[in-house]
mmCIF file of C-alpha atoms in Angstrom:
data_model
loop_
_atom_site.group_PDB
_atom_site.id
_atom_site.type_symbol
_atom_site.label_atom_id
_atom_site.label_comp_id
_atom_site.label_asym_id
_atom_site.label_seq_id
_atom_site.Cartn_x
_atom_site.Cartn_y
_atom_site.Cartn_z
ATOM 1 C CA UNK C 103 79.089 87.630 109.594
ATOM 2 C CA UNK C 104 76.610 87.966 112.650
ATOM 3 C CA UNK C 105 73.920 87.922 110.768
ATOM 4 C CA UNK C 106 71.714 86.779 114.217
ATOM 5 C CA UNK C 107 74.030 88.038 117.028
ATOM 6 C CA UNK C 108 71.346 90.735 119.134
ATOM 7 C CA UNK C 109 73.110 93.424 120.756
ATOM 8 C CA UNK C 110 71.582 95.355 123.354
ATOM 9 C CA UNK C 111 73.406 98.822 123.429
ATOM 10 C CA UNK C 112 72.501 101.331 125.909
ATOM 11 C CA UNK C 113 75.131 103.795 124.759
ATOM 12 C CA UNK C 114 74.026 107.623 123.484
ATOM 13 C CA UNK C 115 75.676 110.507 121.891
ATOM 14 C CA UNK C 116 79.067 109.277 121.040
ATOM 15 C CA UNK C 117 81.651 106.630 121.309
ATOM 16 C CA UNK C 118 79.445 103.819 122.435
ATOM 17 C CA UNK C 119 77.192 104.298 118.730
ATOM 18 C CA UNK C 120 79.971 104.191 116.762
ATOM 19 C CA UNK C 121 80.936 101.271 117.715
ATOM 20 C CA UNK C 122 77.451 99.797 117.830
ATOM 21 C CA UNK C 123 76.974 100.454 114.302
ATOM 22 C CA UNK C 124 80.311 98.771 113.462
ATOM 23 C CA UNK C 125 79.097 95.601 114.557
ATOM 24 C CA UNK C 126 75.434 96.496 112.598
ATOM 25 C CA UNK C 127 76.736 97.284 109.136
ATOM 26 C CA UNK C 128 78.476 93.653 109.233
ATOM 27 C CA UNK C 129 75.174 91.778 110.743
ATOM 28 C CA UNK C 130 73.978 92.190 114.047
ATOM 29 C CA UNK C 131 71.175 93.228 114.981
ATOM 30 C CA UNK C 132 71.193 96.131 117.371
ATOM 31 C CA UNK C 133 68.260 97.309 119.979
ATOM 32 C CA UNK C 134 69.131 100.242 121.523
ATOM 33 C CA UNK C 135 67.972 101.548 124.428
ATOM 34 C CA UNK C 136 66.991 104.858 124.972
ATOM 35 C CA UNK C 137 66.150 106.668 127.088
ATOM 36 C CA UNK C 138 62.272 108.297 127.260
ATOM 37 C CA UNK C 139 62.641 111.790 124.951
ATOM 38 C CA UNK C 140 65.560 109.111 124.134
ATOM 39 C CA UNK C 141 69.622 109.324 123.528
ATOM 40 C CA UNK C 142 70.210 113.009 123.793
ATOM 41 C CA UNK C 143 72.131 113.402 120.493
ATOM 42 C CA UNK C 144 68.849 113.372 118.464
ATOM 43 C CA UNK C 145 68.358 116.639 119.791
ATOM 44 C CA UNK C 146 71.730 118.381 120.395
ATOM 45 C CA UNK C 147 73.752 120.708 117.290
ATOM 46 C CA UNK C 148 73.159 120.610 113.926
ATOM 47 C CA UNK C 149 70.217 119.052 112.402
ATOM 48 C CA UNK C 150 68.451 117.097 109.225
ATOM 49 C CA UNK C 151 64.499 116.682 108.693
ATOM 50 C CA UNK C 152 64.176 117.698 113.161
ATOM 51 C CA UNK C 153 67.071 114.973 113.920
ATOM 52 C CA UNK C 154 70.681 116.118 115.046
ATOM 53 C CA UNK C 155 73.222 114.710 112.898
ATOM 54 C CA UNK C 156 75.476 112.932 116.037
ATOM 55 C CA UNK C 157 72.812 110.943 116.463
ATOM 56 C CA UNK C 158 71.908 110.347 112.049
ATOM 57 C CA UNK C 159 75.831 109.852 111.264
ATOM 58 C CA UNK C 160 76.632 107.186 114.675
ATOM 59 C CA UNK C 161 72.816 104.740 114.667
ATOM 60 C CA UNK C 162 72.143 103.134 110.724
ATOM 61 C CA UNK C 163 70.507 99.594 110.699
ATOM 62 C CA UNK C 164 69.101 99.551 114.461
ATOM 63 C CA UNK C 165 66.435 99.022 116.444
ATOM 64 C CA UNK C 166 64.928 101.458 118.988
ATOM 65 C CA UNK C 167 63.293 100.910 122.431
ATOM 66 C CA UNK C 168 62.614 103.806 125.404
ATOM 67 C CA UNK C 169 62.191 101.877 128.424
ATOM 68 C CA UNK C 170 62.742 104.596 132.007
ATOM 69 C CA UNK C 171 65.738 102.865 133.806
ATOM 70 C CA UNK C 172 64.594 104.630 136.942
ATOM 71 C CA UNK C 173 61.593 102.372 137.078
ATOM 72 C CA UNK C 174 60.833 99.042 137.996
ATOM 73 C CA UNK C 175 59.585 98.249 134.762
ATOM 74 C CA UNK C 176 61.884 99.731 133.169
ATOM 75 C CA UNK C 177 64.073 97.678 134.513
ATOM 76 C CA UNK C 178 62.809 94.566 134.099
ATOM 77 C CA UNK C 179 62.119 95.151 130.493
ATOM 78 C CA UNK C 180 65.659 95.542 130.229
ATOM 79 C CA UNK C 181 66.248 92.496 131.614
ATOM 80 C CA UNK C 182 64.210 89.854 129.702
ATOM 81 C CA UNK C 183 65.869 92.138 126.078
ATOM 82 C CA UNK C 184 69.249 91.487 127.030
ATOM 83 C CA UNK C 185 67.911 87.955 128.458
ATOM 84 C CA UNK C 186 67.434 87.275 124.468
ATOM 85 C CA UNK C 187 70.995 88.577 123.579
ATOM 86 C CA UNK C 188 74.609 87.850 123.142
ATOM 87 C CA UNK C 189 76.055 91.444 123.957
ATOM 88 C CA UNK C 190 75.283 94.483 125.901
ATOM 89 C CA UNK C 191 77.519 97.581 126.423
ATOM 90 C CA UNK C 192 77.035 100.496 128.171
ATOM 91 C CA UNK C 193 78.618 103.981 129.013
ATOM 92 C CA UNK C 194 77.762 104.846 132.110
ATOM 93 C CA UNK C 195 79.703 106.361 134.608
ATOM 94 C CA UNK C 196 81.363 103.071 136.779
ATOM 95 C CA UNK C 197 78.572 102.665 140.096
ATOM 96 C CA UNK C 198 75.511 103.520 137.435
ATOM 97 C CA UNK C 199 74.587 100.301 135.567
ATOM 98 C CA UNK C 200 74.822 98.167 139.693
ATOM 99 C CA UNK C 201 72.125 101.339 141.022
ATOM 100 C CA UNK C 202 70.312 100.028 138.064
ATOM 101 C CA UNK C 203 70.573 96.785 138.806
ATOM 102 C CA UNK C 204 71.961 95.780 135.636
ATOM 103 C CA UNK C 205 75.406 95.369 135.847
ATOM 104 C CA UNK C 206 77.313 92.366 134.622
ATOM 105 C CA UNK C 207 76.989 90.637 138.252
ATOM 106 C CA UNK C 208 73.110 90.658 137.935
ATOM 107 C CA UNK C 209 72.070 90.133 134.482
ATOM 108 C CA UNK C 210 74.962 87.066 134.838
ATOM 109 C CA UNK C 211 72.357 85.327 136.808
ATOM 110 C CA UNK C 212 69.907 85.809 133.802
ATOM 111 C CA UNK C 213 71.863 85.464 131.249
ATOM 112 C CA UNK C 214 74.944 83.386 132.400
ATOM 113 C CA UNK C 215 77.288 83.519 128.787
ATOM 114 C CA UNK C 216 76.676 87.813 128.348
ATOM 115 C CA UNK C 217 79.364 89.438 126.632
ATOM 116 C CA UNK C 218 78.683 92.665 128.142
ATOM 117 C CA UNK C 219 81.239 95.203 127.764
ATOM 118 C CA UNK C 220 81.827 98.313 129.949
ATOM 119 C CA UNK C 221 83.066 101.810 127.284
ATOM 120 C CA UNK C 222 84.230 104.463 130.267
ATOM 121 C CA UNK C 223 86.238 107.387 129.572
ATOM 122 C CA UNK C 224 88.689 106.695 132.536
ATOM 123 C CA UNK C 225 88.203 103.125 133.371
ATOM 124 C CA UNK C 226 85.489 101.487 135.917
ATOM 125 C CA UNK C 227 88.251 101.587 139.017
ATOM 126 C CA UNK C 228 90.472 104.207 140.054
ATOM 127 C CA UNK C 229 91.650 107.723 141.200
ATOM 128 C CA UNK C 230 90.118 109.485 138.306
ATOM 129 C CA UNK C 231 87.231 106.972 137.312
ATOM 130 C CA UNK C 232 84.269 108.257 138.780
ATOM 131 C CA UNK C 233 85.385 111.683 136.522
ATOM 132 C CA UNK C 234 83.384 112.669 133.385
ATOM 133 C CA UNK C 235 85.026 113.573 130.378
ATOM 134 C CA UNK C 236 85.984 114.278 126.827
ATOM 135 C CA UNK C 237 87.571 113.072 124.129
ATOM 136 C CA UNK C 238 89.750 116.578 124.241
ATOM 137 C CA UNK C 239 89.861 115.529 127.532
ATOM 138 C CA UNK C 240 91.367 112.123 126.589
ATOM 139 C CA UNK C 241 92.920 113.093 124.528
ATOM 140 C CA UNK C 242 95.226 115.958 126.380
ATOM 141 C CA UNK C 243 95.898 113.386 129.141
ATOM 142 C CA UNK C 244 97.352 110.434 126.560
ATOM 143 C CA UNK C 245 100.404 111.973 125.028
ATOM 144 C CA UNK C 246 97.835 112.629 121.613
ATOM 145 C CA UNK C 247 96.350 115.945 121.916
ATOM 146 C CA UNK C 248 100.475 117.209 122.933
ATOM 147 C CA UNK C 249 101.525 116.028 118.630
ATOM 148 C CA UNK C 250 99.161 117.798 117.401
ATOM 149 C CA UNK C 251 101.195 121.193 116.945
ATOM 150 C CA UNK C 252 101.808 123.693 115.015
ATOM 151 C CA UNK C 253 105.625 125.777 113.342
ATOM 152 C CA UNK C 254 105.345 127.750 116.702
ATOM 153 C CA UNK C 255 104.524 124.482 119.274
ATOM 154 C CA UNK C 256 100.878 125.997 119.778
ATOM 155 C CA UNK C 257 99.182 123.154 120.564
ATOM 156 C CA UNK C 258 95.940 122.677 117.719
ATOM 157 C CA UNK C 259 92.792 121.832 118.469
ATOM 158 C CA UNK C 260 90.868 119.300 116.411
ATOM 159 C CA UNK C 261 87.872 119.277 114.851
ATOM 160 C CA UNK C 262 86.607 115.607 114.767
ATOM 161 C CA UNK C 263 86.246 112.820 117.967
ATOM 162 C CA UNK C 264 89.939 111.569 117.755
ATOM 163 C CA UNK C 265 89.019 109.526 121.228
ATOM 164 C CA UNK C 266 85.683 109.000 120.905
ATOM 165 C CA UNK C 267 85.863 106.737 117.532
ATOM 166 C CA UNK C 268 89.047 104.742 118.472
ATOM 167 C CA UNK C 269 86.884 104.641 121.736
ATOM 168 C CA UNK C 270 84.666 102.682 119.940
ATOM 169 C CA UNK C 271 86.094 100.484 117.982
ATOM 170 C CA UNK C 272 88.065 99.048 120.756
ATOM 171 C CA UNK C 273 85.356 98.796 122.550
ATOM 172 C CA UNK C 274 83.730 97.014 118.838
ATOM 173 C CA UNK C 275 86.593 94.426 118.918
ATOM 174 C CA UNK C 276 86.322 93.839 122.334
ATOM 175 C CA UNK C 277 82.696 92.526 121.556
ATOM 176 C CA UNK C 278 83.855 90.873 118.861
ATOM 177 C CA UNK C 279 87.359 89.202 120.481
ATOM 178 C CA UNK C 280 83.950 87.986 123.491
ATOM 179 C CA UNK C 281 81.542 87.060 120.716
ATOM 180 C CA UNK C 282 84.929 84.945 119.760
ATOM 181 C CA UNK C 283 85.903 83.562 123.106
ATOM 182 C CA UNK C 284 81.708 82.525 123.773
ATOM 183 C CA UNK C 285 82.064 80.202 121.055
ATOM 184 C CA UNK C 286 84.599 78.416 121.964
ATOM 185 C CA UNK C 287 84.307 78.289 125.090
ATOM 186 C CA UNK C 288 80.541 78.438 125.818
ATOM 187 C CA UNK C 289 81.679 81.055 128.626
ATOM 188 C CA UNK C 290 80.449 84.950 129.204
ATOM 189 C CA UNK C 291 83.056 87.581 129.856
ATOM 190 C CA UNK C 292 83.626 90.922 131.224
ATOM 191 C CA UNK C 293 85.349 93.472 129.482
ATOM 192 C CA UNK C 294 85.579 97.461 130.194
ATOM 193 C CA UNK C 295 87.147 99.571 128.020
ATOM 194 C CA UNK C 296 88.754 103.019 129.037
ATOM 195 C CA UNK C 297 88.867 105.639 125.303
ATOM 196 C CA UNK C 298 92.000 107.154 128.098
ATOM 197 C CA UNK C 299 94.003 103.912 127.982
ATOM 198 C CA UNK C 300 93.035 103.316 124.496
ATOM 199 C CA UNK C 301 94.165 106.437 123.062
ATOM 200 C CA UNK C 302 97.549 106.212 125.153
ATOM 201 C CA UNK C 303 98.058 102.788 123.732
ATOM 202 C CA UNK C 304 98.616 104.262 120.526
ATOM 203 C CA UNK C 305 101.880 106.442 121.871
ATOM 204 C CA UNK C 306 104.857 103.035 122.110
ATOM 205 C CA UNK C 307 106.497 104.103 120.304
ATOM 206 C CA UNK C 308 106.687 108.005 121.173
ATOM 207 C CA UNK C 309 107.422 106.811 124.799
ATOM 208 C CA UNK C 310 111.080 104.979 123.424
ATOM 209 C CA UNK C 311 112.378 106.623 121.401
ATOM 210 C CA UNK C 312 111.736 109.507 124.412
ATOM 211 C CA UNK C 313 113.770 107.211 126.435
ATOM 212 C CA UNK C 314 116.746 107.126 124.932
ATOM 213 C CA UNK C 315 116.841 109.852 123.096
ATOM 214 C CA UNK C 316 114.704 112.451 124.863
ATOM 215 C CA UNK C 317 113.764 113.781 122.102
ATOM 216 C CA UNK C 318 109.159 113.821 121.939
ATOM 217 C CA UNK C 319 108.152 113.421 118.862
ATOM 218 C CA UNK C 320 108.315 110.928 118.072
ATOM 219 C CA UNK C 321 110.246 109.282 114.261
ATOM 220 C CA UNK C 322 111.828 111.809 113.411
ATOM 221 C CA UNK C 323 111.484 110.411 109.511
ATOM 222 C CA UNK C 324 107.627 110.934 109.334
ATOM 223 C CA UNK C 325 107.471 113.971 112.096
ATOM 224 C CA UNK C 326 107.148 116.316 109.073
ATOM 225 C CA UNK C 327 110.758 117.863 109.647
ATOM 226 C CA UNK C 328 112.078 115.626 106.934
ATOM 227 C CA UNK C 329 111.937 117.312 103.113
ATOM 228 C CA UNK C 330 110.536 113.582 101.567
ATOM 229 C CA UNK C 331 108.200 113.620 104.173
ATOM 230 C CA UNK C 332 106.065 117.118 104.450
ATOM 231 C CA UNK C 333 102.756 119.194 103.461
ATOM 232 C CA UNK C 334 103.299 120.931 101.006
ATOM 233 C CA UNK C 335 101.087 124.062 100.262
ATOM 234 C CA UNK C 336 99.896 124.422 96.421
ATOM 235 C CA UNK C 337 99.247 127.236 94.170
ATOM 236 C CA UNK C 338 95.612 127.548 94.668
ATOM 237 C CA UNK C 339 96.121 127.225 98.424
ATOM 238 C CA UNK C 340 95.131 124.195 98.845
ATOM 239 C CA UNK C 341 98.122 121.594 100.174
ATOM 240 C CA UNK C 342 99.369 117.735 99.476
ATOM 241 C CA UNK C 343 101.131 114.902 100.937
ATOM 242 C CA UNK C 344 104.390 114.113 99.857
ATOM 243 C CA UNK C 345 105.527 110.536 102.165
ATOM 244 C CA UNK C 346 108.623 109.080 100.036
ATOM 245 C CA UNK C 347 109.802 108.417 102.703
ATOM 246 C CA UNK C 348 111.444 105.286 100.939
ATOM 247 C CA UNK C 349 114.260 105.340 98.993
ATOM 248 C CA UNK C 350 112.417 104.413 95.558
ATOM 249 C CA UNK C 351 109.548 106.770 96.004
ATOM 250 C CA UNK C 352 111.897 109.626 96.209
ATOM 251 C CA UNK C 353 113.571 108.586 93.305
ATOM 252 C CA UNK C 354 110.461 107.747 91.461
ATOM 253 C CA UNK C 355 109.091 111.931 92.727
ATOM 254 C CA UNK C 356 112.605 113.951 92.090
ATOM 255 C CA UNK C 357 112.576 111.627 88.128
ATOM 256 C CA UNK C 358 109.568 112.445 87.849
ATOM 257 C CA UNK C 359 110.907 116.257 87.558
ATOM 258 C CA UNK C 360 112.557 116.243 86.249
ATOM 259 C CA UNK C 361 115.703 116.486 89.914
ATOM 260 C CA UNK C 362 117.566 115.024 90.274
ATOM 261 C CA UNK C 363 119.683 116.657 91.641
ATOM 262 C CA UNK C 364 117.190 116.549 95.007
ATOM 263 C CA UNK C 365 118.062 112.469 95.321
ATOM 264 C CA UNK C 366 120.539 112.550 97.976
ATOM 265 C CA UNK C 367 118.505 115.438 99.618
ATOM 266 C CA UNK C 368 116.045 112.470 100.863
ATOM 267 C CA UNK C 369 116.611 113.420 104.299
ATOM 268 C CA UNK C 370 117.264 116.927 104.536
ATOM 269 C CA UNK C 371 116.237 119.019 106.993
ATOM 270 C CA UNK C 372 112.488 121.076 106.269
ATOM 271 C CA UNK C 373 113.447 124.617 107.452
ATOM 272 C CA UNK C 374 114.019 127.531 105.251
ATOM 273 C CA UNK C 375 117.834 127.764 104.795
ATOM 274 C CA UNK C 376 117.968 124.504 103.259
ATOM 275 C CA UNK C 377 118.035 124.957 100.129
ATOM 276 C CA UNK C 378 116.281 121.890 98.357
ATOM 277 C CA UNK C 379 113.243 122.394 101.020
ATOM 278 C CA UNK C 380 112.274 125.602 99.530
ATOM 279 C CA UNK C 381 113.154 124.516 96.136
ATOM 280 C CA UNK C 382 110.161 121.687 96.825
ATOM 281 C CA UNK C 383 107.792 124.399 98.481
ATOM 282 C CA UNK C 384 108.243 126.614 95.549
ATOM 283 C CA UNK C 385 107.721 123.745 92.749
ATOM 284 C CA UNK C 386 104.370 121.957 94.782
ATOM 285 C CA UNK C 387 103.154 126.386 94.368
ATOM 286 C CA UNK C 388 103.123 126.456 90.805
ATOM 287 C CA UNK C 389 100.636 124.134 90.528
ATOM 288 C CA UNK C 390 96.909 123.631 91.581
ATOM 289 C CA UNK C 391 95.754 121.132 93.514
ATOM 290 C CA UNK C 392 94.061 118.686 90.609
ATOM 291 C CA UNK C 393 97.618 118.742 89.209
ATOM 292 C CA UNK C 394 99.237 117.064 91.551
ATOM 293 C CA UNK C 395 96.135 114.746 91.907
ATOM 294 C CA UNK C 396 97.373 113.475 88.392
ATOM 295 C CA UNK C 397 101.136 113.682 89.168
ATOM 296 C CA UNK C 398 100.215 111.263 92.276
ATOM 297 C CA UNK C 399 98.306 109.327 89.912
ATOM 298 C CA UNK C 400 100.673 108.649 87.244
ATOM 299 C CA UNK C 401 103.979 108.662 89.782
ATOM 300 C CA UNK C 402 104.391 106.225 93.142
ATOM 301 C CA UNK C 403 105.932 108.684 94.678
ATOM 302 C CA UNK C 404 103.671 108.305 97.587
ATOM 303 C CA UNK C 405 101.696 111.905 96.464
ATOM 304 C CA UNK C 406 97.931 112.776 97.614
ATOM 305 C CA UNK C 407 96.474 115.894 98.241
ATOM 306 C CA UNK C 408 94.209 117.216 101.632
ATOM 307 C CA UNK C 409 91.065 116.520 100.890
ATOM 308 C CA UNK C 410 87.626 118.532 103.047
ATOM 309 C CA UNK C 411 84.483 116.948 103.543
ATOM 310 C CA UNK C 412 82.778 117.675 100.209
ATOM 311 C CA UNK C 413 85.554 116.992 98.636
ATOM 312 C CA UNK C 414 85.052 113.167 99.779
ATOM 313 C CA UNK C 415 81.919 111.683 97.722
ATOM 314 C CA UNK C 416 84.358 112.576 94.894
ATOM 315 C CA UNK C 417 87.469 110.748 95.127
ATOM 316 C CA UNK C 418 88.345 107.773 93.181
ATOM 317 C CA UNK C 419 89.198 105.868 95.265
ATOM 318 C CA UNK C 420 86.228 106.175 97.574
ATOM 319 C CA UNK C 421 84.181 106.616 94.290
ATOM 320 C CA UNK C 422 84.021 103.210 92.333
ATOM 321 C CA UNK C 423 83.665 102.175 96.010
ATOM 322 C CA UNK C 424 80.445 103.299 96.813
ATOM 323 C CA UNK C 425 82.066 104.503 99.859
ATOM 324 C CA UNK C 426 80.313 107.850 100.377
ATOM 325 C CA UNK C 427 76.697 106.943 99.905
ATOM 326 C CA UNK C 428 73.537 108.016 101.023
ATOM 327 C CA UNK C 429 70.384 105.937 103.312
ATOM 328 C CA UNK C 430 67.116 106.122 102.370
ATOM 329 C CA UNK C 431 66.528 109.010 103.640
ATOM 330 C CA UNK C 432 68.804 110.963 101.609
ATOM 331 C CA UNK C 433 72.120 111.104 104.756
ATOM 332 C CA UNK C 434 75.381 110.810 103.550
ATOM 333 C CA UNK C 435 76.521 108.416 105.419
ATOM 334 C CA UNK C 436 80.238 106.719 104.861
ATOM 335 C CA UNK C 437 80.600 102.698 104.675
ATOM 336 C CA UNK C 438 82.145 101.122 108.343
ATOM 337 C CA UNK C 439 83.711 98.712 106.038
ATOM 338 C CA UNK C 440 84.179 99.226 103.074
ATOM 339 C CA UNK C 441 83.471 95.770 101.477
ATOM 340 C CA UNK C 442 80.526 95.312 102.988
ATOM 341 C CA UNK C 443 77.575 96.495 100.725
ATOM 342 C CA UNK C 444 75.314 98.777 102.091
ATOM 343 C CA UNK C 445 71.908 98.659 102.368
ATOM 344 C CA UNK C 446 70.782 101.897 102.673
ATOM 345 C CA UNK C 447 69.884 101.394 106.013
ATOM 346 C CA UNK C 448 68.933 104.667 107.827
ATOM 347 C CA UNK C 449 68.816 105.201 111.146
ATOM 348 C CA UNK C 450 65.491 104.398 113.860
ATOM 349 C CA UNK C 451 62.916 106.994 114.535
ATOM 350 C CA UNK C 452 62.186 106.313 118.134
ATOM 351 C CA UNK C 453 60.519 103.847 119.969
ATOM 352 C CA UNK C 454 60.394 101.217 117.163
ATOM 353 C CA UNK C 455 58.820 98.174 117.987
ATOM 354 C CA UNK C 456 61.195 95.529 118.427
ATOM 355 C CA UNK C 457 60.616 91.799 117.873
ATOM 356 C CA UNK C 458 61.347 89.437 120.712
ATOM 357 C CA UNK C 459 63.071 86.394 118.731
ATOM 358 C CA UNK C 460 59.936 84.733 118.611
ATOM 359 C CA UNK C 461 58.177 86.827 117.432
ATOM 360 C CA UNK C 462 56.623 88.977 119.891
ATOM 361 C CA UNK C 463 57.201 92.517 119.966
ATOM 362 C CA UNK C 464 57.888 94.451 122.660
ATOM 363 C CA UNK C 465 56.078 98.184 122.255
#
């Protein structure tokens, strides 16, 4: 899809690399500009073959070149690469690229049709724009973290970087929009993505419901308050999700279990004083997860298991399409686009040679 598109990637760690990996797996040539010692993600955390897992998971199908952007030579080489490119993604704090002489205004004097995207925490201007931030901060200020609470109202600490990944998706989306606009108008464009703003964008329903009713927990039918749309524990202490929101799915569920007497309790409360809720809970605890998976495959009632990471590869819908695969180096990976073929490419070694479009190498 993106064959012939070259993207220069100045980002490190997670959000930016995830964004450009999504584009690389659509066929774009992504050249990752790394500091002399490499993306810090190469060295941090759990490692495989002496390379950080965070780096391996987010940099497949890219090329790498190391440049010292604090030196004139490094900046000049970066500009030479940008001249050959269609798009740029950077994730420094606002103002850093300007100090380096690699900001959009400078770049367009060398490449006027470039699509240039800045991925930031809080935007490129304003009260918080100069501050650092991480995934948990962006989830917090967006209102999303407030929605993850246990039965006692205590916040649940996420173990996955939802905001960072959403920011990456937003950046790849905006770069694609910029490339389409360039195709239509012949003009490049500048874009900034705020991760905090991106995550806040999914709170629209919550804001309107709160405005009208005062309730801050979103759509009541799907926030865990009703028997037909809830998480249930199984006999083997695992969990399944029941999402029988529509009447037909709830009826299918009840009829398959021979419990027509539950049908009228479709939107009864998931509370201990509700006899139907207690009966449904007891029923789920009478069978193990494997049995409920088979039930969910046979009965169309929106029933699905809560899987652990080590179970994803064997989950039938994923296994059939090889959504989880191994790279050439043996690293387990997840396809960015399920309908696209995966060539097994791994993340780049540090400072691979990058060819100019006239086949001259940058070394």
